[in-house]
mmCIF file of N, CA and C in Angstrom:
data_model
loop_
_atom_site.group_PDB
_atom_site.id
_atom_site.type_symbol
_atom_site.label_atom_id
_atom_site.label_comp_id
_atom_site.label_asym_id
_atom_site.label_seq_id
_atom_site.Cartn_x
_atom_site.Cartn_y
_atom_site.Cartn_z
ATOM 1 N N MET A 1 0.926 -0.775 0.493
ATOM 2 C CA MET A 1 0.105 0.004 0.016
ATOM 3 C C MET A 1 0.979 1.320 0.066
ATOM 4 N N PRO A 2 0.825 2.153 -0.855
ATOM 5 C CA PRO A 2 1.572 3.215 -0.895
ATOM 6 C C PRO A 2 1.308 3.922 0.320
ATOM 7 N N GLU A 3 2.600 5.189 0.633
ATOM 8 C CA GLU A 3 2.675 5.601 1.569
ATOM 9 C C GLU A 3 1.234 6.599 1.875
ATOM 10 N N GLN A 4 1.178 7.239 0.769
ATOM 11 C CA GLN A 4 0.267 8.411 0.826
ATOM 12 C C GLN A 4 -1.188 7.962 1.005
ATOM 13 N N ASP A 5 -1.241 6.795 0.785
ATOM 14 C CA ASP A 5 -2.882 5.999 1.082
ATOM 15 C C ASP A 5 -2.595 5.991 2.725
ATOM 16 N N ILE A 6 -1.828 5.287 2.937
ATOM 17 C CA ILE A 6 -1.968 5.360 4.562
ATOM 18 C C ILE A 6 -2.035 6.371 5.288
ATOM 19 N N VAL A 7 -1.420 7.650 4.999
ATOM 20 C CA VAL A 7 -1.606 8.978 5.277
ATOM 21 C C VAL A 7 -3.152 9.684 5.200
ATOM 22 N N LEU A 8 -3.782 9.378 3.983
ATOM 23 C CA LEU A 8 -4.890 9.874 3.841
ATOM 24 C C LEU A 8 -6.038 8.861 4.378
ATOM 25 N N ARG A 9 -5.315 7.760 4.814
ATOM 26 C CA ARG A 9 -6.325 6.851 5.961
ATOM 27 C C ARG A 9 -6.473 7.596 7.035
ATOM 28 N N GLU A 10 -5.544 7.843 7.622
ATOM 29 C CA GLU A 10 -4.838 8.299 9.041
ATOM 30 C C GLU A 10 -5.784 9.686 8.871
ATOM 31 N N VAL A 11 -5.415 10.600 8.066
ATOM 32 C CA VAL A 11 -6.404 11.841 8.306
ATOM 33 C C VAL A 11 -7.858 11.407 8.240
ATOM 34 N N ILE A 12 -8.648 10.790 7.539
ATOM 35 C CA ILE A 12 -10.204 10.200 7.587
ATOM 36 C C ILE A 12 -10.592 9.692 9.193
ATOM 37 N N ASN A 13 -9.558 8.986 9.395
ATOM 38 C CA ASN A 13 -9.583 8.535 10.623
ATOM 39 C C ASN A 13 -9.968 9.521 11.868
ATOM 40 N N LYS A 14 -8.966 10.392 11.649
ATOM 41 C CA LYS A 14 -8.956 11.492 12.818
ATOM 42 C C LYS A 14 -9.941 12.140 12.501
ATOM 43 N N GLN A 15 -10.504 12.520 11.147
ATOM 44 C CA GLN A 15 -11.825 13.099 11.076
ATOM 45 C C GLN A 15 -12.935 12.929 11.835
ATOM 46 N N LEU A 16 -13.088 11.641 11.630
ATOM 47 C CA LEU A 16 -14.162 10.403 12.283
ATOM 48 C C LEU A 16 -14.475 10.260 13.886
ATOM 49 N N GLU A 17 -13.157 10.983 14.317
ATOM 50 C CA GLU A 17 -13.127 10.331 15.841
ATOM 51 C C GLU A 17 -14.030 11.757 16.579
ATOM 52 N N VAL A 18 -14.272 11.007 17.803
ATOM 53 C CA VAL A 18 -15.438 12.019 18.396
ATOM 54 C C VAL A 18 -14.806 11.870 19.871
ATOM 55 N N PRO A 19 -15.071 12.936 20.778
ATOM 56 C CA PRO A 19 -14.487 12.611 22.107
ATOM 57 C C PRO A 19 -15.501 12.189 23.062
ATOM 58 N N GLN A 20 -14.815 11.314 23.791
ATOM 59 C CA GLN A 20 -15.470 10.586 24.694
ATOM 60 C C GLN A 20 -16.861 10.982 25.613
ATOM 61 N N PRO A 21 -18.146 10.761 25.434
ATOM 62 C CA PRO A 21 -18.977 11.040 26.055
ATOM 63 C C PRO A 21 -18.846 11.391 27.581
ATOM 64 N N LEU A 22 -19.523 12.230 28.100
ATOM 65 C CA LEU A 22 -19.256 12.475 29.762
ATOM 66 C C LEU A 22 -20.642 11.919 30.243
ATOM 67 N N LEU A 23 -20.137 11.076 31.385
ATOM 68 C CA LEU A 23 -21.787 10.533 31.619
ATOM 69 C C LEU A 23 -22.151 11.186 32.951
ATOM 70 N N THR A 24 -23.833 11.140 33.477
ATOM 71 C CA THR A 24 -23.984 12.154 34.466
ATOM 72 C C THR A 24 -23.697 10.940 35.744
ATOM 73 N N GLU A 25 -23.863 11.310 37.041
ATOM 74 C CA GLU A 25 -23.986 10.315 37.763
ATOM 75 C C GLU A 25 -25.234 9.316 38.121
ATOM 76 N N GLU A 26 -26.518 9.642 37.189
ATOM 77 C CA GLU A 26 -27.489 8.996 37.292
ATOM 78 C C GLU A 26 -27.158 7.854 36.354
ATOM 79 N N GLN A 27 -26.308 8.124 35.169
ATOM 80 C CA GLN A 27 -26.507 7.397 34.210
ATOM 81 C C GLN A 27 -25.160 6.042 34.612
ATOM 82 N N MET A 28 -23.857 6.358 35.124
ATOM 83 C CA MET A 28 -23.206 5.618 35.992
ATOM 84 C C MET A 28 -23.706 4.776 36.718
ATOM 85 N N GLU A 29 -24.417 5.115 37.587
ATOM 86 C CA GLU A 29 -25.012 4.363 38.675
ATOM 87 C C GLU A 29 -26.062 3.598 38.240
ATOM 88 N N GLN A 30 -27.020 3.868 36.908
ATOM 89 C CA GLN A 30 -27.452 2.995 36.122
ATOM 90 C C GLN A 30 -27.082 1.741 35.662
ATOM 91 N N MET A 31 -25.829 2.180 35.033
ATOM 92 C CA MET A 31 -24.658 1.290 34.343
ATOM 93 C C MET A 31 -24.010 0.425 35.413
ATOM 94 N N ASN A 32 -23.834 0.636 36.710
ATOM 95 C CA ASN A 32 -23.220 -0.017 37.742
ATOM 96 C C ASN A 32 -24.519 -1.140 37.964
ATOM 97 N N PHE A 33 -25.942 -0.908 38.297
ATOM 98 C CA PHE A 33 -26.887 -1.824 38.436
ATOM 99 C C PHE A 33 -26.787 -2.759 37.404
ATOM 100 N N THR A 34 -26.900 -2.406 36.030
ATOM 101 C CA THR A 34 -26.937 -3.285 34.952
ATOM 102 C C THR A 34 -25.681 -4.373 35.044
ATOM 103 N N LEU A 35 -24.445 -3.805 35.364
ATOM 104 C CA LEU A 35 -23.288 -4.544 35.739
ATOM 105 C C LEU A 35 -23.414 -5.429 36.293
ATOM 106 N N ILE A 36 -23.552 -5.354 37.675
ATOM 107 C CA ILE A 36 -23.596 -6.052 38.745
ATOM 108 C C ILE A 36 -25.210 -7.031 38.427
ATOM 109 N N GLU A 37 -26.244 -6.973 37.906
ATOM 110 C CA GLU A 37 -27.201 -7.852 37.426
ATOM 111 C C GLU A 37 -26.537 -8.798 36.466
ATOM 112 N N ALA A 38 -26.107 -8.095 35.565
ATOM 113 C CA ALA A 38 -25.538 -9.019 34.343
ATOM 114 C C ALA A 38 -24.570 -10.072 34.744
ATOM 115 N N LEU A 39 -23.741 -9.476 35.961
ATOM 116 C CA LEU A 39 -22.527 -10.419 35.999
ATOM 117 C C LEU A 39 -23.175 -11.894 37.153
ATOM 118 N N HIS A 40 -24.244 -11.439 38.039
ATOM 119 C CA HIS A 40 -24.693 -12.506 38.967
ATOM 120 C C HIS A 40 -26.308 -12.911 38.247
ATOM 121 N N THR A 41 -26.377 -12.770 36.900
ATOM 122 C CA THR A 41 -27.380 -13.683 36.198
ATOM 123 C C THR A 41 -27.097 -14.200 35.120
ATOM 124 N N ASN A 42 -25.919 -13.815 34.509
ATOM 125 C CA ASN A 42 -25.241 -14.389 33.421
ATOM 126 C C ASN A 42 -26.134 -14.023 32.198
ATOM 127 N N LYS A 43 -26.652 -12.745 32.335
ATOM 128 C CA LYS A 43 -28.139 -12.295 31.029
ATOM 129 C C LYS A 43 -26.659 -11.579 29.916
ATOM 130 N N GLN A 44 -27.477 -11.689 28.811
ATOM 131 C CA GLN A 44 -26.460 -10.886 27.755
ATOM 132 C C GLN A 44 -26.557 -9.681 27.732
ATOM 133 N N VAL A 45 -25.515 -8.832 27.462
ATOM 134 C CA VAL A 45 -25.699 -7.463 27.176
ATOM 135 C C VAL A 45 -25.184 -6.827 26.000
ATOM 136 N N TYR A 46 -25.595 -5.523 25.655
ATOM 137 C CA TYR A 46 -24.949 -4.636 24.836
ATOM 138 C C TYR A 46 -24.368 -3.752 25.543
ATOM 139 N N LEU A 47 -22.935 -3.677 25.015
ATOM 140 C CA LEU A 47 -21.913 -3.161 25.486
ATOM 141 C C LEU A 47 -21.111 -2.308 25.262
ATOM 142 N N THR A 48 -21.614 -0.709 25.344
ATOM 143 C CA THR A 48 -20.834 0.451 24.464
ATOM 144 C C THR A 48 -19.770 1.041 25.238
ATOM 145 N N TYR A 49 -18.554 0.738 24.613
ATOM 146 C CA TYR A 49 -17.628 1.828 25.179
ATOM 147 C C TYR A 49 -16.742 2.720 24.119
ATOM 148 N N TYR A 50 -15.993 3.287 24.587
ATOM 149 C CA TYR A 50 -15.096 3.940 24.157
ATOM 150 C C TYR A 50 -13.574 3.808 23.479
ATOM 151 N N LYS A 51 -13.220 3.449 22.626
ATOM 152 C CA LYS A 51 -11.593 3.197 22.369
ATOM 153 C C LYS A 51 -11.172 4.145 20.910
ATOM 154 N N ARG A 52 -10.187 4.968 21.229
ATOM 155 C CA ARG A 52 -9.355 5.739 20.096
ATOM 156 C C ARG A 52 -10.142 6.545 19.345
ATOM 157 N N GLY A 53 -10.933 7.246 19.637
ATOM 158 C CA GLY A 53 -11.871 8.257 19.135
ATOM 159 C C GLY A 53 -13.330 7.667 18.703
ATOM 160 N N GLN A 54 -13.732 6.247 18.942
ATOM 161 C CA GLN A 54 -14.647 5.699 18.325
ATOM 162 C C GLN A 54 -15.791 5.166 19.477
ATOM 163 N N CYS A 55 -17.098 4.972 19.355
ATOM 164 C CA CYS A 55 -17.911 4.415 20.375
ATOM 165 C C CYS A 55 -18.227 3.149 19.702
ATOM 166 N N ILE A 56 -17.984 1.864 20.343
ATOM 167 C CA ILE A 56 -17.980 0.707 19.698
ATOM 168 C C ILE A 56 -19.074 -0.039 20.678
ATOM 169 N N THR A 57 -19.950 -0.888 20.061
ATOM 170 C CA THR A 57 -21.143 -1.658 20.844
ATOM 171 C C THR A 57 -20.721 -2.945 20.360
ATOM 172 N N GLU A 58 -20.422 -3.888 21.446
ATOM 173 C CA GLU A 58 -20.782 -5.258 21.130
ATOM 174 C C GLU A 58 -21.846 -6.127 22.187
ATOM 175 N N THR A 59 -21.887 -6.997 21.686
ATOM 176 C CA THR A 59 -22.829 -7.964 22.565
ATOM 177 C C THR A 59 -22.096 -9.438 23.172
ATOM 178 N N GLY A 60 -22.527 -9.764 24.362
ATOM 179 C CA GLY A 60 -21.688 -10.609 25.335
ATOM 180 C C GLY A 60 -22.135 -10.628 26.489
ATOM 181 N N PHE A 61 -21.258 -11.114 27.287
ATOM 182 C CA PHE A 61 -21.499 -11.349 29.159
ATOM 183 C C PHE A 61 -20.488 -10.764 29.929
ATOM 184 N N ILE A 62 -20.608 -10.569 31.027
ATOM 185 C CA ILE A 62 -19.681 -9.788 31.840
ATOM 186 C C ILE A 62 -19.307 -10.895 32.630
ATOM 187 N N GLN A 63 -17.774 -11.380 32.740
ATOM 188 C CA GLN A 63 -17.381 -12.209 33.932
ATOM 189 C C GLN A 63 -17.187 -11.607 34.933
ATOM 190 N N PHE A 64 -16.329 -10.299 35.166
ATOM 191 C CA PHE A 64 -15.941 -10.236 36.391
ATOM 192 C C PHE A 64 -15.867 -8.608 36.570
ATOM 193 N N VAL A 65 -15.714 -8.095 37.264
ATOM 194 C CA VAL A 65 -16.100 -6.417 37.581
ATOM 195 C C VAL A 65 -15.057 -6.160 39.148
ATOM 196 N N ASP A 66 -14.449 -5.117 38.405
ATOM 197 C CA ASP A 66 -13.407 -4.708 39.879
ATOM 198 C C ASP A 66 -13.310 -3.205 40.044
ATOM 199 N N TYR A 67 -13.805 -2.605 40.603
ATOM 200 C CA TYR A 67 -14.703 -0.902 40.778
ATOM 201 C C TYR A 67 -13.330 -0.390 41.174
ATOM 202 N N LEU A 68 -12.471 -0.974 42.123
ATOM 203 C CA LEU A 68 -11.396 -0.407 42.596
ATOM 204 C C LEU A 68 -10.685 -0.304 41.351
ATOM 205 N N GLY A 69 -10.399 -1.434 40.623
ATOM 206 C CA GLY A 69 -9.189 -1.145 39.863
ATOM 207 C C GLY A 69 -9.454 -0.910 38.361
ATOM 208 N N ASP A 70 -10.697 -0.061 38.248
ATOM 209 C CA ASP A 70 -11.396 0.309 37.197
ATOM 210 C C ASP A 70 -11.349 -0.895 35.957
ATOM 211 N N LEU A 71 -11.545 -2.020 36.183
ATOM 212 C CA LEU A 71 -11.754 -2.903 34.929
ATOM 213 C C LEU A 71 -12.482 -3.971 35.203
ATOM 214 N N PHE A 72 -13.192 -4.776 34.111
ATOM 215 C CA PHE A 72 -13.795 -5.679 33.960
ATOM 216 C C PHE A 72 -13.607 -6.508 32.860
ATOM 217 N N ILE A 73 -14.146 -7.772 33.194
ATOM 218 C CA ILE A 73 -14.262 -8.592 31.795
ATOM 219 C C ILE A 73 -15.377 -8.855 31.248
ATOM 220 N N PHE A 74 -15.341 -9.126 29.661
ATOM 221 C CA PHE A 74 -16.199 -9.056 29.129
ATOM 222 C C PHE A 74 -16.006 -10.139 27.829
ATOM 223 N N ILE A 75 -16.889 -11.123 27.757
ATOM 224 C CA ILE A 75 -16.812 -12.207 27.087
ATOM 225 C C ILE A 75 -17.488 -11.731 25.598
ATOM 226 N N ASP A 76 -17.082 -11.465 24.439
ATOM 227 C CA ASP A 76 -17.847 -11.088 23.527
ATOM 228 C C ASP A 76 -18.270 -12.283 22.689
ATOM 229 N N GLU A 77 -19.746 -12.251 22.103
ATOM 230 C CA GLU A 77 -20.597 -12.957 21.495
ATOM 231 C C GLU A 77 -19.898 -13.963 20.380
ATOM 232 N N VAL A 78 -19.267 -12.921 19.744
ATOM 233 C CA VAL A 78 -18.705 -13.446 18.157
ATOM 234 C C VAL A 78 -17.620 -14.581 18.578
ATOM 235 N N PHE A 79 -16.629 -14.057 19.396
ATOM 236 C CA PHE A 79 -15.334 -14.703 19.199
ATOM 237 C C PHE A 79 -15.162 -15.659 20.660
ATOM 238 N N GLU A 80 -16.180 -15.282 21.463
ATOM 239 C CA GLU A 80 -16.256 -15.787 22.803
ATOM 240 C C GLU A 80 -14.765 -15.424 23.415
ATOM 241 N N LEU A 81 -13.997 -14.306 23.262
ATOM 242 C CA LEU A 81 -12.749 -14.063 24.149
ATOM 243 C C LEU A 81 -12.974 -13.108 24.968
ATOM 244 N N LYS A 82 -12.189 -13.214 26.133
ATOM 245 C CA LYS A 82 -12.264 -12.644 27.156
ATOM 246 C C LYS A 82 -11.529 -11.215 26.843
ATOM 247 N N ASN A 83 -11.939 -10.169 27.268
ATOM 248 C CA ASN A 83 -11.322 -8.614 27.114
ATOM 249 C C ASN A 83 -11.419 -8.306 28.476
ATOM 250 N N LYS A 84 -10.355 -7.700 28.571
ATOM 251 C CA LYS A 84 -9.977 -6.989 29.779
ATOM 252 C C LYS A 84 -10.600 -5.180 29.166
ATOM 253 N N MET A 85 -11.202 -4.591 29.968
ATOM 254 C CA MET A 85 -11.763 -2.899 29.909
ATOM 255 C C MET A 85 -11.168 -2.458 30.942
ATOM 256 N N ARG A 86 -11.197 -0.968 30.591
ATOM 257 C CA ARG A 86 -11.224 -0.258 31.872
ATOM 258 C C ARG A 86 -12.899 0.280 32.030
ATOM 259 N N LEU A 87 -13.289 0.473 33.294
ATOM 260 C CA LEU A 87 -14.801 0.778 33.332
ATOM 261 C C LEU A 87 -14.766 2.218 33.137
ATOM 262 N N SER A 88 -13.824 2.919 33.084
ATOM 263 C CA SER A 88 -14.048 4.278 32.734
ATOM 264 C C SER A 88 -14.003 4.783 31.330
ATOM 265 N N GLU A 89 -13.635 3.760 30.290
ATOM 266 C CA GLU A 89 -14.149 3.321 29.013
ATOM 267 C C GLU A 89 -15.443 3.160 28.482
ATOM 268 N N LEU A 90 -16.229 2.707 29.401
ATOM 269 C CA LEU A 90 -18.051 2.301 29.482
ATOM 270 C C LEU A 90 -18.591 3.381 29.183
ATOM 271 N N ILE A 91 -19.435 3.203 28.266
ATOM 272 C CA ILE A 91 -20.308 4.637 27.870
ATOM 273 C C ILE A 91 -21.730 4.240 28.289
ATOM 274 N N ASP A 92 -22.148 2.666 27.926
ATOM 275 C CA ASP A 92 -23.549 2.249 28.349
ATOM 276 C C ASP A 92 -23.298 0.759 28.247
ATOM 277 N N VAL A 93 -24.397 0.509 29.156
ATOM 278 C CA VAL A 93 -24.822 -1.236 28.958
ATOM 279 C C VAL A 93 -26.185 -1.468 29.523
ATOM 280 N N ARG A 94 -26.245 -2.133 28.441
ATOM 281 C CA ARG A 94 -27.843 -2.570 28.143
ATOM 282 C C ARG A 94 -28.197 -3.983 28.104
ATOM 283 N N PHE A 95 -29.610 -4.569 28.787
ATOM 284 C CA PHE A 95 -29.683 -5.820 28.603
ATOM 285 C C PHE A 95 -30.167 -6.115 27.216
ATOM 286 N N ILE A 96 -29.873 -7.398 26.755
ATOM 287 C CA ILE A 96 -30.745 -7.504 24.952
ATOM 288 C C ILE A 96 -31.831 -7.993 25.253
#
């Protein structure tokens, strides 16, 4: 791939970036309740998180939550892979 194509793709990706949404206390509280319920009932969730300028939504299961360590483990539905993520990157958690 020519170098100018790579540079052009980087410029386009930069323009598509969005700032991380700020959540209200109420939104964070609701998200925490959903996380805890999903963990204890093993219900599948839609999980939206912020990564490198994008909001990404996946489906899967919450396996572990560590509020003090700012992390959780999410098993995605497609590849059944364990993903360690930061709670601070979470934007939304909803039951399917």
